[in-house]
Coordinates of C-alpha atoms in Angstrom, one line a residue:
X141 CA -19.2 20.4 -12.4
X142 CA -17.7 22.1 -9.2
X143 CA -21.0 20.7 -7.6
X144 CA -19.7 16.7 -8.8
X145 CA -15.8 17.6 -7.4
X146 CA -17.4 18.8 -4.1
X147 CA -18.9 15.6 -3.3
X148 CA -17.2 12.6 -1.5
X149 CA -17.1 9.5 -3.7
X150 CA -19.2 7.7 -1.3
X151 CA -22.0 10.8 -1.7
X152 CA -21.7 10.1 -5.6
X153 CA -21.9 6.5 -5.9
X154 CA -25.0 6.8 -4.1
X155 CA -26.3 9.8 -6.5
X156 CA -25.4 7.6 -9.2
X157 CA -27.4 4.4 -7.9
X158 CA -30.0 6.9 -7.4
X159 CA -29.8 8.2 -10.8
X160 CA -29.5 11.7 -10.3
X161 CA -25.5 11.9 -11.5
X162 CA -25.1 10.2 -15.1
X163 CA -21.7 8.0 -14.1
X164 CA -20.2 9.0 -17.5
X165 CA -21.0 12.8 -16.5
X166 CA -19.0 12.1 -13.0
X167 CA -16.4 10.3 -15.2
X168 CA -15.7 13.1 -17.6
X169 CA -16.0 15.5 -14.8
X170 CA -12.9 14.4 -12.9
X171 CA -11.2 13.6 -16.3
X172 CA -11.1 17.3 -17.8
X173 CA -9.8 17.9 -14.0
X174 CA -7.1 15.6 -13.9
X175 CA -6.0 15.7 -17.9
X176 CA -5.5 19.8 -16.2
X177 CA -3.3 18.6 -13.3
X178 CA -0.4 20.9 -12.7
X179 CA 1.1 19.5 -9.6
X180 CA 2.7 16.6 -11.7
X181 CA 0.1 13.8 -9.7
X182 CA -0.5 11.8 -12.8
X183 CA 1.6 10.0 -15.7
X184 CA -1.3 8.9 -17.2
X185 CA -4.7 10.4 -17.6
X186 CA -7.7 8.0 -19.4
X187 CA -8.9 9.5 -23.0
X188 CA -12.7 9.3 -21.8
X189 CA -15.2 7.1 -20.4
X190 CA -14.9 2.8 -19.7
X191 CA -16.8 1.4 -22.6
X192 CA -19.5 -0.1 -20.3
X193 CA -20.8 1.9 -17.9
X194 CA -20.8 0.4 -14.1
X195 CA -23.9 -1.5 -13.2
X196 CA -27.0 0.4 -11.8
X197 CA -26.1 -1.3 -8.3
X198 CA -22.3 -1.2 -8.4
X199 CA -21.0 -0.8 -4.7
X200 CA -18.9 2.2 -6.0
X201 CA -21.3 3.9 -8.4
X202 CA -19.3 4.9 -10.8
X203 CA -16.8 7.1 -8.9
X204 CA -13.7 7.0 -11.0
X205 CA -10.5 5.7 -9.5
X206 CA -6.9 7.5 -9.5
X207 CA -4.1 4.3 -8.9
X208 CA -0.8 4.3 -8.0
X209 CA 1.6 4.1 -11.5
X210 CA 3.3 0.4 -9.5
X211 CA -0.2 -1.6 -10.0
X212 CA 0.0 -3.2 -13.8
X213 CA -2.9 -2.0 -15.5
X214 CA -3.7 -4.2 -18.8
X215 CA -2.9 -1.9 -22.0
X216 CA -2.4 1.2 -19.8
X217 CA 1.4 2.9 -18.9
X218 CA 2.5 0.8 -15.4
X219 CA 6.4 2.3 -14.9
X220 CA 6.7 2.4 -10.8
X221 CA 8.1 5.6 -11.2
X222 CA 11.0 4.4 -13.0
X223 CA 12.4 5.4 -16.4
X224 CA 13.6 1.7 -16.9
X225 CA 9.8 0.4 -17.4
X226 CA 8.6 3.4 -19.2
X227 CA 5.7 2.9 -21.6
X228 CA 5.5 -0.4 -20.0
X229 CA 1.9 -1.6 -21.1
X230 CA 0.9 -5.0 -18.8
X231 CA -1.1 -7.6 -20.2
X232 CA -2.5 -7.9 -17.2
X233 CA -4.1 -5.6 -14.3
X234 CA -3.5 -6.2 -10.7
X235 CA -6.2 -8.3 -8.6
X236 CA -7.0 -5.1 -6.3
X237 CA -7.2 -2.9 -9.1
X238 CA -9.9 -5.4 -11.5
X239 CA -11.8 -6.0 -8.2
X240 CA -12.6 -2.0 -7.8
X241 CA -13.5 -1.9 -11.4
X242 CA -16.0 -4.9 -11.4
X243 CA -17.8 -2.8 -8.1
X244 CA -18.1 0.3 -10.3
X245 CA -14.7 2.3 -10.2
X246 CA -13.5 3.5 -13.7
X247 CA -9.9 3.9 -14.0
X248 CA -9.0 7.6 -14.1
X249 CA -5.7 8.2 -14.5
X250 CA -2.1 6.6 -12.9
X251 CA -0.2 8.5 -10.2
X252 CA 3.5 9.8 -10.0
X253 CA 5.4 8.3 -7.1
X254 CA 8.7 7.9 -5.7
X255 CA 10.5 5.6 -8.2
X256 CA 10.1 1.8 -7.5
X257 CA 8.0 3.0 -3.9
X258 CA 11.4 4.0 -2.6
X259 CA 11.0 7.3 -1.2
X260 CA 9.4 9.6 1.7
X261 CA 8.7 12.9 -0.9
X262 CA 7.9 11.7 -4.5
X263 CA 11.0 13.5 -5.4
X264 CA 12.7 10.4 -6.8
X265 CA 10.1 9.7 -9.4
X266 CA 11.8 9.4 -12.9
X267 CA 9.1 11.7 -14.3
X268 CA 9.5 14.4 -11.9
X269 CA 8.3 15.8 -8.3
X270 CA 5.1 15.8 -7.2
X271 CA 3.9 19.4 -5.6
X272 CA 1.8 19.7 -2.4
X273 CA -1.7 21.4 -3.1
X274 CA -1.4 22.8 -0.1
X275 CA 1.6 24.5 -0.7
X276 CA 3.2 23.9 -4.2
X277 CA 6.9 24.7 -2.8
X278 CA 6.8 21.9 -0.7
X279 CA 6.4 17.9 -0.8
X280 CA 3.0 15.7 -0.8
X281 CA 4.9 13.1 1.1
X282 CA 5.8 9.5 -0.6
X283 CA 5.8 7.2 -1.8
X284 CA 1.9 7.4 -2.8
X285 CA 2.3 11.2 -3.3
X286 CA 0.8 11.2 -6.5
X287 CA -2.6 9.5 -5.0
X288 CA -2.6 11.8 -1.8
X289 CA -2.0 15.2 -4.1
X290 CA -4.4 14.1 -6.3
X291 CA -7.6 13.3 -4.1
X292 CA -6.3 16.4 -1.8
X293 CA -6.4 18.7 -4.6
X294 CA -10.0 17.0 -6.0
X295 CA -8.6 15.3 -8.8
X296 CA -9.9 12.3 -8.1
X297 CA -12.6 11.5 -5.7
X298 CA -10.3 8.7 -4.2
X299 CA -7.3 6.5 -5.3
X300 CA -5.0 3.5 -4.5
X301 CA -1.4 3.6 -2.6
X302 CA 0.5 1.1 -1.3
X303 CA 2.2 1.1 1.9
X304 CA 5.7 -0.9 2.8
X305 CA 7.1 2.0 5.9
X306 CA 4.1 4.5 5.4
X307 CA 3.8 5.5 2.1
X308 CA 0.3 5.9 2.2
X309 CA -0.6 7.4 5.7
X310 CA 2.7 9.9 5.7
X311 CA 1.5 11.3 2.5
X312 CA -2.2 11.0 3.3
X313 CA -0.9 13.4 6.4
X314 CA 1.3 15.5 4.5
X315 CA -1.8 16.3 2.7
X316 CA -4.4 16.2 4.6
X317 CA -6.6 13.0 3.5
X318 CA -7.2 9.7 5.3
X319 CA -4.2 7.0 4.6
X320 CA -5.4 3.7 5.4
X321 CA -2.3 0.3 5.5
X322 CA -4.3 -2.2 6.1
X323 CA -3.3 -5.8 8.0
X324 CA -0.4 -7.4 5.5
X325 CA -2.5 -9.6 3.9
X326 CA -5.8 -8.2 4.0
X327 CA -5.5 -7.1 0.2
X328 CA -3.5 -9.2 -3.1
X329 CA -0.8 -7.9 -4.0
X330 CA -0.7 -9.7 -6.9
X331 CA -0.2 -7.1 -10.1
X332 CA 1.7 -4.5 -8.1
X333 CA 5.5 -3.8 -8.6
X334 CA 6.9 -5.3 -5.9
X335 CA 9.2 -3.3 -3.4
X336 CA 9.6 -5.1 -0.5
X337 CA 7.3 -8.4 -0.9
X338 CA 7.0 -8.8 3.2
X339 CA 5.8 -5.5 3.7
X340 CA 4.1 -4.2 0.7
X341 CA 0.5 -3.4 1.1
X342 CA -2.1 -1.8 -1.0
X343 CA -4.6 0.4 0.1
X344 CA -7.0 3.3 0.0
X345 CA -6.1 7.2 0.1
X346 CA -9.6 9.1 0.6
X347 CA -11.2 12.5 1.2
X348 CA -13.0 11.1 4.7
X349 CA -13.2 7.7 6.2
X350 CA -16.1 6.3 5.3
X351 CA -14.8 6.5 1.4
X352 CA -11.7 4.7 2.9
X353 CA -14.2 1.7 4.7
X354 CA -16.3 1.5 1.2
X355 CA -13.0 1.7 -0.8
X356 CA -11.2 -1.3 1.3
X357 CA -14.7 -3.7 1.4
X358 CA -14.4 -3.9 -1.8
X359 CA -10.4 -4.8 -1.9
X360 CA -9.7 -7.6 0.8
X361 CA -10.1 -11.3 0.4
X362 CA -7.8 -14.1 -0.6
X363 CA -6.8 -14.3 -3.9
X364 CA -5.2 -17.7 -5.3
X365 CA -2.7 -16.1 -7.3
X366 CA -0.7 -14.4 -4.5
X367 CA 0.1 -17.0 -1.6
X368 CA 0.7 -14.2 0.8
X369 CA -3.2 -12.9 0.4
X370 CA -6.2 -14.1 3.4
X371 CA -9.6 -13.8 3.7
X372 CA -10.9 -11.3 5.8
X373 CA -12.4 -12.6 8.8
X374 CA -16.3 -10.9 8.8
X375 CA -17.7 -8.3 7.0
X376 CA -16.4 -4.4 6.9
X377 CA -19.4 -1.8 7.5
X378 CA -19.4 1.8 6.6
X379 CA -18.3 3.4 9.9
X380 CA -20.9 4.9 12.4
X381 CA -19.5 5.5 16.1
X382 CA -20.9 8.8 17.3
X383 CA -18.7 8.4 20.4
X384 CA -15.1 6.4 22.2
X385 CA -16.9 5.2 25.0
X386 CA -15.0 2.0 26.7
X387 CA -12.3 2.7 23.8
X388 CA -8.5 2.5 25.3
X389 CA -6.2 4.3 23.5
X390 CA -2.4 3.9 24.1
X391 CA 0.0 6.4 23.7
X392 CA 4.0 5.2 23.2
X393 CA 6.5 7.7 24.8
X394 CA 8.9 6.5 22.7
X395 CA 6.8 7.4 19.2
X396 CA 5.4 10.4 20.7
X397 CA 8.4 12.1 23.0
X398 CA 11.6 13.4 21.9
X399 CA 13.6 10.6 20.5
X400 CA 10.8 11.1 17.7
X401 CA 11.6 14.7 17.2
X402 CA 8.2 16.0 16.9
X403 CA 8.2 19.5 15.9
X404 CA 6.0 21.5 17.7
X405 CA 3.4 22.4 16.0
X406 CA 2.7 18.5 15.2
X407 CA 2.8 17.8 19.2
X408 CA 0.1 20.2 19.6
X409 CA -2.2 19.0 17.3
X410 CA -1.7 15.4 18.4
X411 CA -2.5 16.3 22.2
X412 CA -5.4 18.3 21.1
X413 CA -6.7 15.4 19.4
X414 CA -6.0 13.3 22.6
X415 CA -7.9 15.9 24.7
X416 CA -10.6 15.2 22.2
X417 CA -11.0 11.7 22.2
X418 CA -11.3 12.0 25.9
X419 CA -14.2 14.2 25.7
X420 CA -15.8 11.6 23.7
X421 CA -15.5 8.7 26.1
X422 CA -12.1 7.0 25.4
X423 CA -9.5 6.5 28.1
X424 CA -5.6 7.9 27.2
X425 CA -3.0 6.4 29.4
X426 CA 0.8 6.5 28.3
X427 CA 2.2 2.8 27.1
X428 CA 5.6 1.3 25.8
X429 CA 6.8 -0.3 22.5
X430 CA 10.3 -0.8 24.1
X431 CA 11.6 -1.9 20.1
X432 CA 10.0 1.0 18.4
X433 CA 13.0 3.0 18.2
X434 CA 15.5 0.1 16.5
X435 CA 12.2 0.1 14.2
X436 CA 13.8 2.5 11.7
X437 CA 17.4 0.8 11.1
X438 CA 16.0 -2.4 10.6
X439 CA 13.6 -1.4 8.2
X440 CA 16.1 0.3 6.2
X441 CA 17.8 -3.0 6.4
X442 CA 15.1 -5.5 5.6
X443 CA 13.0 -3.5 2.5
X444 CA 16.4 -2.7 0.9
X445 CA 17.2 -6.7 1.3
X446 CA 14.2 -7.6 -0.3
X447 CA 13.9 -4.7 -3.3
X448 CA 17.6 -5.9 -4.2
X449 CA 16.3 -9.6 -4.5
X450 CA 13.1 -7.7 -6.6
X451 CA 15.0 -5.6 -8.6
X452 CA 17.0 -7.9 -10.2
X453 CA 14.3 -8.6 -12.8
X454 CA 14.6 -5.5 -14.7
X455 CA 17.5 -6.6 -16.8
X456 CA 17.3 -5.1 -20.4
X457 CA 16.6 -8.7 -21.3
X458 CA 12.8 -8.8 -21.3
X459 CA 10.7 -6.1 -20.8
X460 CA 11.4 -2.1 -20.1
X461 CA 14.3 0.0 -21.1
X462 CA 17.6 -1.5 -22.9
X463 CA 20.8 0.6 -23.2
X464 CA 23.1 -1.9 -25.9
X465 CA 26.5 -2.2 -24.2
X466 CA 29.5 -3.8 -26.3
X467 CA 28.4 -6.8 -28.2
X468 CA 27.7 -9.3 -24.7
X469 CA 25.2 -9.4 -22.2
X470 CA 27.0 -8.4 -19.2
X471 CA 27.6 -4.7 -20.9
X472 CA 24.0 -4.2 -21.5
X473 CA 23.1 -5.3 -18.2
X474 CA 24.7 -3.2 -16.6
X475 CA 24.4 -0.3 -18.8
X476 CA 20.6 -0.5 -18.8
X477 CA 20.7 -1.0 -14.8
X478 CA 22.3 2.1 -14.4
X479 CA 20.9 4.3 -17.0
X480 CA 17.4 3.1 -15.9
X481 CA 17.4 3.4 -11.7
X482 CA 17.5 6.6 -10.4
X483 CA 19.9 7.5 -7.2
X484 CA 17.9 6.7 -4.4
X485 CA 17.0 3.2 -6.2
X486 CA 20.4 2.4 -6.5
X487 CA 21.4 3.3 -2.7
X488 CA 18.9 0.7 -1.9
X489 CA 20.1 -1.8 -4.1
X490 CA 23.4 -1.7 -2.9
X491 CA 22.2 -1.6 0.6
X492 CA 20.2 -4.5 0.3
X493 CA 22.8 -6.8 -1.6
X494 CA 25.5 -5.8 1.2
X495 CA 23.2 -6.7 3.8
X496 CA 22.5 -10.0 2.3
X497 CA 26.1 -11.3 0.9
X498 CA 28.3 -13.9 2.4
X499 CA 29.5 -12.9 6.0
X500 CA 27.3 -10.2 6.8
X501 CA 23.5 -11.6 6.2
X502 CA 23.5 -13.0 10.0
X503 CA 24.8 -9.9 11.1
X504 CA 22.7 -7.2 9.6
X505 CA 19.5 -8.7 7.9
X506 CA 19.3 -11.9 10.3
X507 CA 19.9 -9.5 13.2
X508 CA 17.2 -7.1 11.4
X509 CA 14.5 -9.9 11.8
X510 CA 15.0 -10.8 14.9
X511 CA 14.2 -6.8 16.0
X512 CA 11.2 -7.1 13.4
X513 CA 9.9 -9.9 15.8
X514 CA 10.5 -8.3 19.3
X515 CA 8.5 -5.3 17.7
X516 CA 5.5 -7.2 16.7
X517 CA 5.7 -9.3 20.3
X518 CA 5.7 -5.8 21.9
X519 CA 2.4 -4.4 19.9
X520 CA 0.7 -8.0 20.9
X521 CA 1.6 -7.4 24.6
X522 CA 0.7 -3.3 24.2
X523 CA -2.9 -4.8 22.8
X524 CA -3.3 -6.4 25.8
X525 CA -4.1 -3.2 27.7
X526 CA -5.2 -1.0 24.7
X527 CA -7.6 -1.4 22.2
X528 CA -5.3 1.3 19.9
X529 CA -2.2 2.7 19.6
X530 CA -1.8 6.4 18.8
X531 CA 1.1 8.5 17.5
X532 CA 1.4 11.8 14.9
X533 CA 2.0 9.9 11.6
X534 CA 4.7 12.3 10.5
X535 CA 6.8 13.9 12.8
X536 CA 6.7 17.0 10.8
X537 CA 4.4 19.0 8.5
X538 CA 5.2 19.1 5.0
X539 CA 9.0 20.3 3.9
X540 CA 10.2 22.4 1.1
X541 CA 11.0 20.6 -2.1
X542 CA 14.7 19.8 -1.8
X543 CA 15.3 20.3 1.7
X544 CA 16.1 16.8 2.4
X545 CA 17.4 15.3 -0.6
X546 CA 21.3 15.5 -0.1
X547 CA 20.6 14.1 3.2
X548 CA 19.0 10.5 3.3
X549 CA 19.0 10.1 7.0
X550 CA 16.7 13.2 7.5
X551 CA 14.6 11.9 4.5
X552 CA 14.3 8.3 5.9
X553 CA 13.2 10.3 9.4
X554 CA 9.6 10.7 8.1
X555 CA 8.9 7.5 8.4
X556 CA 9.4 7.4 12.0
X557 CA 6.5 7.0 13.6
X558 CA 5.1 4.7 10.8
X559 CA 7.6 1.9 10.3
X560 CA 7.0 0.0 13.6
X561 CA 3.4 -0.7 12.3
X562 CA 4.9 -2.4 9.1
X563 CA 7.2 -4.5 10.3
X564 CA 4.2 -5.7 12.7
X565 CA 2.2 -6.5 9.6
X566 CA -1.0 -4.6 11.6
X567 CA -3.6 -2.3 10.0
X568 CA -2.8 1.8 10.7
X569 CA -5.3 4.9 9.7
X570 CA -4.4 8.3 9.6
X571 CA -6.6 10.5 9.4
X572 CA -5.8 14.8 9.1
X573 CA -6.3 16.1 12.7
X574 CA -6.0 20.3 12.2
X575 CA -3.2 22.8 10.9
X576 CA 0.1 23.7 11.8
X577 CA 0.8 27.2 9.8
X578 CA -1.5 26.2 7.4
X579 CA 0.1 22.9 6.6
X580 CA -2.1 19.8 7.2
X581 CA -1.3 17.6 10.6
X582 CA -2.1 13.6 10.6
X583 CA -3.1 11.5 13.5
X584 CA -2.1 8.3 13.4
X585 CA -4.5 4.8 14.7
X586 CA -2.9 1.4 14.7
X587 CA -5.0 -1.3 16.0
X588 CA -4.7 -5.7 15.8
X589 CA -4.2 -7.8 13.1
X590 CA -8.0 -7.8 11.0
X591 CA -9.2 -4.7 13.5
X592 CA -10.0 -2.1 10.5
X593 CA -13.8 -2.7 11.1
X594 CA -13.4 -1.2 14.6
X595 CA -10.3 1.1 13.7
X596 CA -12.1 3.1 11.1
X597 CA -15.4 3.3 13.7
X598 CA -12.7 4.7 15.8
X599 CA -11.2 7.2 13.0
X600 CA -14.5 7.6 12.0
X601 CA -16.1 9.6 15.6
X602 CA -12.7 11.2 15.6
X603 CA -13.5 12.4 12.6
X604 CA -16.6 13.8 12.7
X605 CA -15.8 15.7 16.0
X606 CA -12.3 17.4 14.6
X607 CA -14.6 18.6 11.3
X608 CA -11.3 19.2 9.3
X609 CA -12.2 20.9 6.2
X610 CA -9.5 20.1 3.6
X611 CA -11.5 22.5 1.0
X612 CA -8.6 24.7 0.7
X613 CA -6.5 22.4 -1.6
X614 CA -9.2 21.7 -3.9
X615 CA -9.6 25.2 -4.9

């Protein structure tokens, strides 16, 4: 069994095609693992085996996939997070999530996160904190912390996040897996619990890249039922650069210097890593994203807009939790609103509605926009001279449960270096670069609109020549 764990999921789907793993014996493998989490990663864990086993050729073998609890899941428990949807049982599953099965990858299990996606730590999920497997006094990051603890800690042999300000890659750093956003409409969103519906993005949280580049080919394309969705231009590959040569790779001062607040430990890391990219051909040179500071406040303006406009539809009326009020509609409306929504949900909510009433939408979410579009015109005119931009993805290692939850400005601060790339709608990998006292360190790659193809080649050599183990948390 420890011999099945060990192996990536791209390694297994190919021992599977090959017929030397039994899929159902990989299946059950992971399944006794993850029905023994104790780091909370999963509100729902699969009784056993999919009734039909994955065809002998399926792309993904068999290797059986952890998803994030916001992706409806026909018949299975799909809450967000949130005690007002819990025990809600879709009839439907989500486009992303049906297209992995049909290429051969079993639902395991659903992952804990940060209630409604809303959230830097998975400490605001309504069925408790998620612990790092690194460290199990600290955080595994958030929103996707569930999907990043659980692939860390070999739980699953890969999973799916979703990604509005970096709630992939910042927990993919935290611990120390490869996070991959990819471009806003690369992948349906159709079936996922929406957050923030111009920003959400689903994607892949993996033990190395390749898993990540097999993961996403199977995800991307246009899907009629979500308007928002594209096809991807060409075909993604499994990664293969063996070196950066003729690469140019931007670094932003102000993502990287001290308006950041990069603790040390982080900095060091990230300019070893830059040290090592030059030795394998690639040419660093500083560069500017003028915008990328304001990046922050007008995310925290524009997802909060659009998550009130979301979250209006969990009423008590027609699905999810119901708190009776006193005898009219209006009582158990707002009754079941404010039983059901944690704290941070409700900051949100507030903000959002506030930013978007009479007298104050030009002002703070008009305003918001118009910084969302000088930030995407600087990336275009940074891609002119670079092929990537790189920055740490968190500007910190991962923090002690509790440390920042009485102060939301310091929570909101790990999403720093990752927001600019989401209001951009662009494609960003992280992939884990070393330690900093013994706590995993992510290195951040943001390339063009429909670059992953060359990004993860990118990732890919930086990958192989860091040799991160991330063994440790899977012991």
């Amino acid at each position: 069994m420890s011999d099945l764990l060990d192996l990536t999921a791209a390694a297994a789907a190919e021992r599977v095609r090959a017929k030397e793993i039994d899929p159902g014996e990989l299946f059950e493998a992971y399944r006794e693992r993850a029905a023994a989490d104790e780091l909370n990663a999963f509100t729902w864990v699969a009784d056993g085996p999919p009734a039909e086993a994955p065809a002998a050729d399926a792309a993904l073998g068999g290797a059986p996939l952890a998803v994030k609890d916001l992706f409806c899941t026909e018949g299975v428990p799909s809450q967000s997070g949130s005690r007002i949807l819990e025990g809600y049982r879709p009839p439907y599953t989500a486009t992303v999530v049906a297209r992995l099965h049909r290429a051969g990858a079993p639902l395991l299990g659903k992952t804990n996160q940060d209630e409604f996606a809303m959230g830097s730590s998975t400490e605001n999920s309504g069925f408790g904190p998620v612990l790092n497997p690194w460290d199990r006094t600290r955080v595994p990051g958030g929103s996707s912390g569930g999907s990043a603890a659980a692939v860390a800690a070999g739980l699953a042999p890969w999973a799916l996040g979703t990604d509005t300000g970096g709630s992939i890659r910042q927990p993919a750093a935290l611990c120390g897996i490869v996070g991959l956003k990819p471009t806003y409409g690369a992948c349906s969103r159709y079936g996922m619990i929406a957050f923030a519906s111009s920003l959400d993005q689903a994607g892949p949280l993996t033990r190395d890249v390749t898993d990540a580049a097999l993961l996403l080919g199977q995800m991307v394309g246009h899907d009629r039922r979500d308007s928002t969705s594209l096809e991807f231009p060409g075909e993604l590959t499994l990664p293969s650069a063996e070196d950066l040569k003729g690469i140019r790779l931007g670094v932003p001062e102000e993502l990287t210097g001290s308006e950041g607040g990069v603790e040390a430990g982080v900095r060091e890391r990230f300019e070893a890593t830059l040290r090592l990219a030059e030795q394998l051909g690639a040419s660093v040179e500083p560069c500017r994203l003028p915008h990328a500071p304001h990046a922050l406040s007008a995310y925290y303006l524009i997802a909060p807009a659009e998550a009130s406009s979301n979250l209006a539809r969990f009423d008590g009326v027609r699905y999810g939790l119901r708190v009776d009020g006193d005898a009219d509609l209006l009582s158990m409306y707002e009754r079941t609103r404010s039983q059901g929504f944690g704290a941070e949900v409700k900051r949100r909510i507030m903000l959002g509605t506030y930013a978007l009433s009479s007298g104050y939408y030009e002002a703070y979410y008009g305003t918001a926009q118009k910084v969302r579009t000088k930030i995407s015109e600087d990336f275009r005119e940074a891609f002119e001279g670079f092929d990537f931009i790189v920055t740490p993805t968190s500007p910190w290692t991962a923090f002690e449960l509790g440390s920042k939850t009485a102060d939301p400005l310091a929570m909101y601060l790990n999403d720093f270096c990752t927001v600019p790339m989401s209001l951009a709608g662009i494609p960003a990998v992280s992939i884990p670069c070393g330690l900093s006292e013994g706590l995993p360190v992510g290195f951040q790659l943001a390339g063009p609109a429909f670059s992953e193809g060359r990004l993860l080649d990118v990732a890919y050599a930086l990958e192989q020549a860091i040799g991160f183990d991330g063994s440790e948390a899977r012991r």
